[in-house]
Amino acid sequence: MWKRKYRSGQLGYHLMMAPGMIFLIIFSFVPMFGIVMAFQDYVPAKGILGSQWVGLTNFEYMLQIPDSWNILRNTVLIALGKIIFGTIVPIVFALLLNEIRLKWAKRSIQTIVYLPNFLSWAVVAAIVINVFDYHGPINSFLQAFGHQPIMFLASNDWFRTVIIGSDVWKNFGYGAIVYLAALTGIDPGLYEASSIDGANRFQQLLHVTFPGILPTIMLISALNLGNILNAGFDQIYALYNPIVYETGDVIDTYVYRVGLLGQQYSFATAIGLLKSVVSFTLLIAANKLSIKFANLRIF
Amino acid sequence: MKKFLTLFAAVLMLLSVLSGCKMGSNQSSNSKSVASPQELKPFGKYKKTVTYTIGKATPGIPKLPKGQTYEDNAYTKYLKDTLNIQSKDKFEAQTGDPYDQKVSMAVASGDLPDIMAVNADTLRQLVANDSIADLTDVYKSSASDFIKAKYNSYNGRALKAATFDGKLMALPSTQNANIPTMLWIRQDWLDKLGLKAPKTVDDMEKVLTAFVKKDPGNNGKGNTVGLALSKSVGGNYGSLFVADNIFATYNSFPRQWIKQNGKVVYGSTTNETKQGLSKLADWYKKGLIDPQMAVRDSIESLIISGQAGAFFGPWWSGDYPLNSAIKKNPKANWKPYIISKNGDGKITAYTQNPVSEFYVVRKGFKHPELLPKIASAINDKLVREDKNYKPVVDFVRGGYDGGKPLNVMINFNDATAQMYKDLKATVDGKKDPKSLSLDDSTSYNNIENYLKNPKNPDPNAWSGYTSRIVAGKLMANTPIKEVNPVFFDQTKSMKLKWANLVKLEDETFLKIVTGQKSVNDFGTFVKQWKSTGGTQITQEVVQAIKEK
């Protein structure tokens, strides 16, 4: 009887969780066995069991070439930039939008800015390429003020900025929705009380609104930390070229190019393993820090 | 519940492991053909339709007739009629990077089409993987004598490139001589500005400067591109948009293993290459080379739109991409010229492997003989016996492209020179037009059409005449000092290190030309190239040459 009750109560939840778990097992746990390839000279026909064992050769070579440090640096910088600006911009936008009194304006702005989120990078990249083209609108604008045109997508000074900027542009509208929802959850009584105390709009924003959504901000940032080394393969792949390998090549694009196109499966696995090790370290550190300073456990 | 979940997870894992095993094991099944002796003959027709899957490389500018598709057009119909076979496209991708990427993905996933084209690196990989069929027997039984004679005209070098441990693993497309590449230039722009055709690199600089400064094509200020140049800059034999002609005037041969002062060196690392790069960098700085070359996706469209004034390309540039350029603007009069060091028209150029790409058959495919049969049908029966087959004749005459399911091209070693001689003789009335092959007789018709109305020619007539008579003559008459690279193969260390060295090379060349790196950084590049594997690979190459 007890057993039956337990089952009928839990089965539904387990079923709901099942697709996610299956996904996780197939795409995250099973491939982990493939790490063995990093220590082999992997030949697909011979398989993992038949390929020759080469020990640390791939890792030695990884340390030998300057590319490794370069792509690691690019990955961290681009990912950090995306996390930082991808958090600040939606918050500021949500706060500003919240101050608009015209309901229809608020709604239509919100809808318009979150549209790009639904386009794939292949499409957005075409837009970005046109906008930042040598003869594109941005350069025409610069030229009107007497600047020399800039090749944004072929310039190591600008490439990361364009990548982070376009990513923020694409996603901030969607990100803002969460904060807008959090804003509606703030007790209107607090605003009334503060206005009776003589607070102006800006002071209300600073002392009522912002503290009200702080827990949401912390939660979203903590969740974003999991992506610290995912700098966005599809975006960068669609926008980069050999000139900006120096500043734009990240671990994922490198692994794709060298491993799948260059067919160096073992070497690419070794680089991929580097990514796992670094992001593992960063995550543990972030968790420790957030427990210590914010008293918030990520896991 | 817990038990159930554990069990579930266990079953899942087991399944995934099993499916992994399956992938490994089904490749080793044997690939003996199931065809009857009659069907094994080069032109033997199958009783039942045989369907085969291919990796289809489509042309950069799609040009199929209306209503035809890559799976259903004049050529597939011909193969259906003569051999009773039908192709299905496992994937379709544009020739070049997109196609190579699809192939790499197919190789990595182990899910190969029955027949596809691969490059030399991938061929080696596939042989090592044991995932393609041995074609030794089916080549003997199912390739026509004429095809065998064509391959034999290379003294065995063509098939040797596809032979591993005495087994023929692929049928190569032959690469007959494609040098010299020429400078194709807008004659109408030259005329408009009153300039003479360039003969030396310095002449060329003057012409390009005039093009960019004076905008003879009315593209608007700053929109005219002098020289259209590929991202890889140089070192791709007989291809479009590379500056090999300029490098050669400095005796530089990028991306080739050559002998210099008795020592084997990699051409990209020589001092001569540095000089060539510095010339290009100088031009880029002066705005003579496409300022957007690093991010340019389609150089063809730059030329078709009429923005570019010049590019380097082989004799067939008149067909591709210029045919489309003339269609767009009949006034765009492109003409080929030879650029030589001191203007005497004598040039230096490197030669190449007699093969360009390799056609392979998936191991386990029941009809490995299809490949030699298709190759024979397209390169022998169709161009000789069936050269009046109406659908294909219409296709070729219409100037269409991309119909053949497999682009396997097998020609005699001296095919281009022979083609020019045949056509010239026919035009001069010394040869009967009826004796020409399908391609040549199509070209002959185009040339005749052009000669009837040279003022206002049809684009196909223009292409036929420009490629085969104007450029063909330059090819036949330009004296070439040939530099023969000494090594085309791969060594042991290349497997791990070559891709990164190539990347380093591509990146450095492009950066030096576009001014993101100074020419003086060339030394740093050479040092880094050597220390990250170049020295070791050079030693292996020297060793391999000794053992040959």
Short mmCIF file of N, CA, C and O in Angstrom, two decimals, chain B residues 304-380:
data_model
loop_
_atom_site.label_atom_id
_atom_site.label_comp_id
_atom_site.label_asym_id
_atom_site.label_seq_id
_atom_site.Cartn_x
_atom_site.Cartn_y
_atom_site.Cartn_z
N ILE B 304 31.75 38.93 -61.84
CA ILE B 304 30.53 38.98 -62.64
C ILE B 304 29.87 40.36 -62.53
O ILE B 304 29.37 40.91 -63.51
N SER B 305 29.90 40.94 -61.33
CA SER B 305 29.25 42.24 -61.15
C SER B 305 29.99 43.37 -61.85
O SER B 305 29.49 44.48 -61.94
N GLY B 306 31.21 43.08 -62.32
CA GLY B 306 31.94 44.12 -63.06
C GLY B 306 32.72 45.07 -62.18
O GLY B 306 33.15 46.13 -62.62
N GLN B 307 32.97 44.67 -60.92
CA GLN B 307 33.73 45.54 -60.03
C GLN B 307 35.23 45.34 -60.17
O GLN B 307 36.00 46.21 -59.82
N ALA B 308 35.64 44.14 -60.61
CA ALA B 308 37.07 43.83 -60.64
C ALA B 308 37.65 44.03 -62.03
O ALA B 308 36.97 43.78 -63.03
N GLY B 309 38.89 44.47 -62.08
CA GLY B 309 39.52 44.74 -63.36
C GLY B 309 40.46 43.66 -63.83
O GLY B 309 40.77 43.58 -65.02
N ALA B 310 40.93 42.80 -62.91
CA ALA B 310 41.90 41.79 -63.31
C ALA B 310 41.94 40.64 -62.32
O ALA B 310 41.60 40.82 -61.15
N PHE B 311 42.33 39.47 -62.79
CA PHE B 311 42.59 38.32 -61.92
C PHE B 311 43.48 37.34 -62.65
O PHE B 311 43.59 37.38 -63.88
N PHE B 312 44.13 36.46 -61.90
CA PHE B 312 44.91 35.40 -62.52
C PHE B 312 44.07 34.14 -62.64
O PHE B 312 43.32 33.80 -61.71
N GLY B 313 44.17 33.46 -63.76
CA GLY B 313 43.42 32.23 -63.92
C GLY B 313 43.96 31.43 -65.10
O GLY B 313 44.63 31.97 -65.97
N PRO B 314 43.66 30.12 -65.14
CA PRO B 314 44.12 29.28 -66.24
C PRO B 314 43.31 29.52 -67.53
O PRO B 314 42.37 30.33 -67.53
N TRP B 315 43.65 28.79 -68.57
CA TRP B 315 43.03 29.01 -69.88
C TRP B 315 41.51 28.93 -69.85
O TRP B 315 40.83 29.63 -70.57
N TRP B 316 40.95 28.06 -68.97
CA TRP B 316 39.50 27.85 -68.99
C TRP B 316 38.73 28.94 -68.27
O TRP B 316 37.51 28.86 -68.14
N SER B 317 39.43 29.97 -67.78
CA SER B 317 38.71 31.08 -67.11
C SER B 317 37.66 31.70 -68.01
O SER B 317 36.67 32.26 -67.54
N GLY B 318 37.89 31.61 -69.34
CA GLY B 318 36.90 32.14 -70.27
C GLY B 318 35.55 31.44 -70.15
O GLY B 318 34.52 32.04 -70.42
N ASP B 319 35.58 30.16 -69.73
CA ASP B 319 34.32 29.43 -69.50
C ASP B 319 33.77 29.74 -68.11
O ASP B 319 32.61 30.00 -67.92
N TYR B 320 34.66 29.60 -67.14
CA TYR B 320 34.26 29.82 -65.75
C TYR B 320 35.29 30.69 -65.08
O TYR B 320 36.46 30.34 -65.13
N PRO B 321 34.97 31.79 -64.50
CA PRO B 321 33.63 32.35 -64.28
C PRO B 321 33.19 33.37 -65.36
O PRO B 321 32.13 33.94 -65.23
N LEU B 322 34.02 33.55 -66.41
CA LEU B 322 33.75 34.70 -67.28
C LEU B 322 32.51 34.55 -68.14
O LEU B 322 31.92 35.54 -68.58
N ASN B 323 32.09 33.30 -68.41
CA ASN B 323 30.86 33.13 -69.19
C ASN B 323 29.70 33.88 -68.54
O ASN B 323 28.95 34.59 -69.20
N SER B 324 29.60 33.74 -67.22
CA SER B 324 28.53 34.44 -66.50
C SER B 324 28.74 35.95 -66.51
O SER B 324 27.77 36.71 -66.51
N ALA B 325 30.02 36.37 -66.49
CA ALA B 325 30.31 37.80 -66.50
C ALA B 325 29.85 38.42 -67.82
O ALA B 325 29.30 39.53 -67.84
N ILE B 326 30.08 37.70 -68.92
CA ILE B 326 29.68 38.22 -70.23
C ILE B 326 28.16 38.23 -70.37
O ILE B 326 27.58 39.13 -70.96
N LYS B 327 27.54 37.19 -69.77
CA LYS B 327 26.08 37.17 -69.81
C LYS B 327 25.52 38.40 -69.11
O LYS B 327 24.57 39.02 -69.57
N LYS B 328 26.12 38.73 -67.98
CA LYS B 328 25.65 39.89 -67.21
C LYS B 328 25.92 41.19 -67.97
O LYS B 328 25.08 42.07 -68.05
N ASN B 329 27.12 41.29 -68.53
CA ASN B 329 27.49 42.52 -69.22
C ASN B 329 28.30 42.20 -70.47
O ASN B 329 29.51 41.98 -70.40
N PRO B 330 27.64 42.16 -71.64
CA PRO B 330 28.33 41.75 -72.87
C PRO B 330 29.48 42.67 -73.24
O PRO B 330 30.35 42.31 -74.03
N LYS B 331 29.54 43.85 -72.65
CA LYS B 331 30.62 44.79 -72.98
C LYS B 331 31.89 44.50 -72.19
O LYS B 331 32.93 45.07 -72.48
N ALA B 332 31.78 43.64 -71.16
CA ALA B 332 32.97 43.33 -70.34
C ALA B 332 33.89 42.43 -71.15
O ALA B 332 33.75 41.22 -71.15
N ASN B 333 34.83 43.03 -71.81
CA ASN B 333 35.70 42.27 -72.71
C ASN B 333 36.96 41.82 -71.99
O ASN B 333 37.94 42.54 -71.90
N TRP B 334 36.93 40.60 -71.45
CA TRP B 334 38.10 40.08 -70.72
C TRP B 334 39.08 39.46 -71.70
O TRP B 334 38.70 38.71 -72.58
N LYS B 335 40.38 39.75 -71.50
CA LYS B 335 41.41 39.17 -72.37
C LYS B 335 42.57 38.66 -71.52
O LYS B 335 42.94 39.28 -70.54
N PRO B 336 43.12 37.50 -71.91
CA PRO B 336 44.26 36.97 -71.15
C PRO B 336 45.61 37.49 -71.67
O PRO B 336 45.77 37.67 -72.87
N TYR B 337 46.52 37.75 -70.73
CA TYR B 337 47.88 38.15 -71.10
C TYR B 337 48.89 37.41 -70.25
O TYR B 337 48.57 36.96 -69.15
N ILE B 338 50.10 37.30 -70.77
CA ILE B 338 51.18 36.65 -70.01
C ILE B 338 52.01 37.73 -69.33
O ILE B 338 52.43 38.69 -69.96
N ILE B 339 52.19 37.55 -68.00
CA ILE B 339 53.04 38.47 -67.25
C ILE B 339 54.38 37.76 -67.03
O ILE B 339 54.42 36.66 -66.48
N SER B 340 55.46 38.36 -67.50
CA SER B 340 56.75 37.71 -67.30
C SER B 340 57.72 38.69 -66.64
O SER B 340 57.44 39.88 -66.54
N LYS B 341 58.83 38.14 -66.19
CA LYS B 341 59.75 38.93 -65.37
C LYS B 341 60.24 40.17 -66.11
O LYS B 341 60.16 41.28 -65.60
N ASN B 342 60.77 39.97 -67.33
CA ASN B 342 61.26 41.17 -68.01
C ASN B 342 60.52 41.46 -69.31
O ASN B 342 61.05 42.12 -70.20
N GLY B 343 59.31 40.96 -69.40
CA GLY B 343 58.47 41.36 -70.52
C GLY B 343 58.74 40.63 -71.82
O GLY B 343 58.17 40.96 -72.85
N ASP B 344 59.61 39.58 -71.79
CA ASP B 344 59.90 38.87 -73.03
C ASP B 344 58.92 37.73 -73.27
O ASP B 344 59.04 37.00 -74.25
N GLY B 345 57.94 37.56 -72.36
CA GLY B 345 56.94 36.52 -72.55
C GLY B 345 57.40 35.13 -72.17
O GLY B 345 56.67 34.16 -72.34
N LYS B 346 58.63 35.02 -71.63
CA LYS B 346 59.09 33.70 -71.16
C LYS B 346 58.82 33.61 -69.67
O LYS B 346 59.15 34.53 -68.92
N ILE B 347 58.22 32.51 -69.26
CA ILE B 347 57.88 32.46 -67.84
C ILE B 347 58.40 31.19 -67.17
O ILE B 347 58.74 30.20 -67.82
N THR B 348 58.45 31.26 -65.84
CA THR B 348 58.80 30.11 -65.02
C THR B 348 57.53 29.66 -64.31
O THR B 348 56.74 30.49 -63.88
N ALA B 349 57.30 28.35 -64.23
CA ALA B 349 56.12 27.87 -63.53
C ALA B 349 56.39 26.47 -62.99
O ALA B 349 57.21 25.74 -63.56
N TYR B 350 55.74 26.12 -61.90
CA TYR B 350 55.95 24.78 -61.34
C TYR B 350 54.93 23.81 -61.93
O TYR B 350 53.84 24.19 -62.33
N THR B 351 55.32 22.55 -62.00
CA THR B 351 54.43 21.51 -62.52
C THR B 351 53.74 20.82 -61.35
O THR B 351 54.02 21.12 -60.20
N GLN B 352 52.88 19.89 -61.66
CA GLN B 352 52.11 19.29 -60.58
C GLN B 352 51.92 17.80 -60.80
O GLN B 352 52.19 17.27 -61.85
N ASN B 353 51.45 17.13 -59.75
CA ASN B 353 51.00 15.76 -59.87
C ASN B 353 50.05 15.64 -61.05
O ASN B 353 49.26 16.55 -61.28
N PRO B 354 50.09 14.54 -61.77
CA PRO B 354 49.16 14.44 -62.90
C PRO B 354 47.72 14.14 -62.47
O PRO B 354 46.86 13.94 -63.31
N VAL B 355 47.45 14.10 -61.19
CA VAL B 355 46.08 13.84 -60.74
C VAL B 355 45.61 14.97 -59.84
O VAL B 355 46.40 15.61 -59.16
N SER B 356 44.31 15.22 -59.85
CA SER B 356 43.81 16.30 -59.00
C SER B 356 42.96 15.76 -57.87
O SER B 356 43.18 16.06 -56.71
N GLU B 357 41.98 14.94 -58.18
CA GLU B 357 41.15 14.40 -57.11
C GLU B 357 40.94 12.92 -57.34
O GLU B 357 41.22 12.39 -58.41
N PHE B 358 40.44 12.24 -56.31
CA PHE B 358 40.32 10.79 -56.36
C PHE B 358 38.87 10.36 -56.14
O PHE B 358 38.21 10.87 -55.24
N TYR B 359 38.42 9.41 -56.94
CA TYR B 359 37.06 8.88 -56.75
C TYR B 359 37.16 7.53 -56.07
O TYR B 359 37.89 6.65 -56.51
N VAL B 360 36.44 7.41 -54.96
CA VAL B 360 36.53 6.18 -54.17
C VAL B 360 35.16 5.53 -54.03
O VAL B 360 34.13 6.18 -54.15
N VAL B 361 35.20 4.21 -53.79
CA VAL B 361 33.98 3.44 -53.59
C VAL B 361 33.95 2.95 -52.16
O VAL B 361 34.94 2.43 -51.65
N ARG B 362 32.83 3.15 -51.50
CA ARG B 362 32.67 2.70 -50.12
C ARG B 362 32.84 1.19 -50.03
O ARG B 362 32.33 0.44 -50.86
N LYS B 363 33.58 0.74 -49.01
CA LYS B 363 33.73 -0.69 -48.82
C LYS B 363 32.37 -1.27 -48.44
O LYS B 363 31.66 -0.71 -47.62
N GLY B 364 32.01 -2.37 -49.05
CA GLY B 364 30.72 -2.97 -48.73
C GLY B 364 29.66 -2.64 -49.78
O GLY B 364 28.60 -3.26 -49.81
N PHE B 365 29.94 -1.69 -50.66
CA PHE B 365 29.02 -1.39 -51.75
C PHE B 365 29.03 -2.56 -52.73
O PHE B 365 30.09 -3.06 -53.11
N LYS B 366 27.83 -3.01 -53.13
CA LYS B 366 27.75 -4.25 -53.89
C LYS B 366 28.18 -4.10 -55.34
O LYS B 366 28.34 -5.09 -56.06
N HIS B 367 28.32 -2.89 -55.82
CA HIS B 367 28.68 -2.71 -57.23
C HIS B 367 29.91 -1.82 -57.41
O HIS B 367 29.82 -0.75 -57.99
N PRO B 368 31.08 -2.25 -56.89
CA PRO B 368 32.27 -1.40 -57.02
C PRO B 368 32.62 -1.13 -58.49
O PRO B 368 33.29 -0.17 -58.80
N GLU B 369 32.14 -2.00 -59.40
CA GLU B 369 32.47 -1.82 -60.82
C GLU B 369 31.78 -0.60 -61.41
O GLU B 369 32.10 -0.18 -62.51
N LEU B 370 30.80 -0.05 -60.66
CA LEU B 370 30.08 1.11 -61.20
C LEU B 370 31.02 2.27 -61.50
O LEU B 370 30.86 2.95 -62.50
N LEU B 371 32.00 2.48 -60.61
CA LEU B 371 32.90 3.63 -60.79
C LEU B 371 33.64 3.57 -62.12
O LEU B 371 33.53 4.50 -62.93
N PRO B 372 34.40 2.48 -62.40
CA PRO B 372 35.05 2.44 -63.73
C PRO B 372 34.03 2.47 -64.88
O PRO B 372 34.33 3.03 -65.94
N LYS B 373 32.85 1.91 -64.66
CA LYS B 373 31.86 1.91 -65.74
C LYS B 373 31.37 3.32 -66.02
O LYS B 373 31.24 3.74 -67.18
N ILE B 374 31.08 4.07 -64.95
CA ILE B 374 30.62 5.45 -65.15
C ILE B 374 31.74 6.27 -65.78
O ILE B 374 31.52 7.03 -66.73
N ALA B 375 32.97 6.09 -65.26
CA ALA B 375 34.11 6.83 -65.80
C ALA B 375 34.25 6.54 -67.29
O ALA B 375 34.48 7.45 -68.10
N SER B 376 34.07 5.27 -67.67
CA SER B 376 34.20 4.89 -69.08
C SER B 376 33.06 5.47 -69.90
O SER B 376 33.27 5.96 -71.02
N ALA B 377 31.85 5.40 -69.35
CA ALA B 377 30.70 5.90 -70.11
C ALA B 377 30.86 7.39 -70.38
O ALA B 377 30.65 7.86 -71.49
N ILE B 378 31.27 8.16 -69.36
CA ILE B 378 31.35 9.61 -69.51
C ILE B 378 32.56 10.03 -70.34
O ILE B 378 32.48 10.94 -71.16
N ASN B 379 33.70 9.38 -70.10
CA ASN B 379 34.93 9.82 -70.74
C ASN B 379 35.26 9.08 -72.04
O ASN B 379 36.23 9.40 -72.71
N ASP B 380 34.49 8.06 -72.36
CA ASP B 380 34.78 7.32 -73.58
C ASP B 380 33.54 7.25 -74.48
O ASP B 380 33.42 7.97 -75.46
#
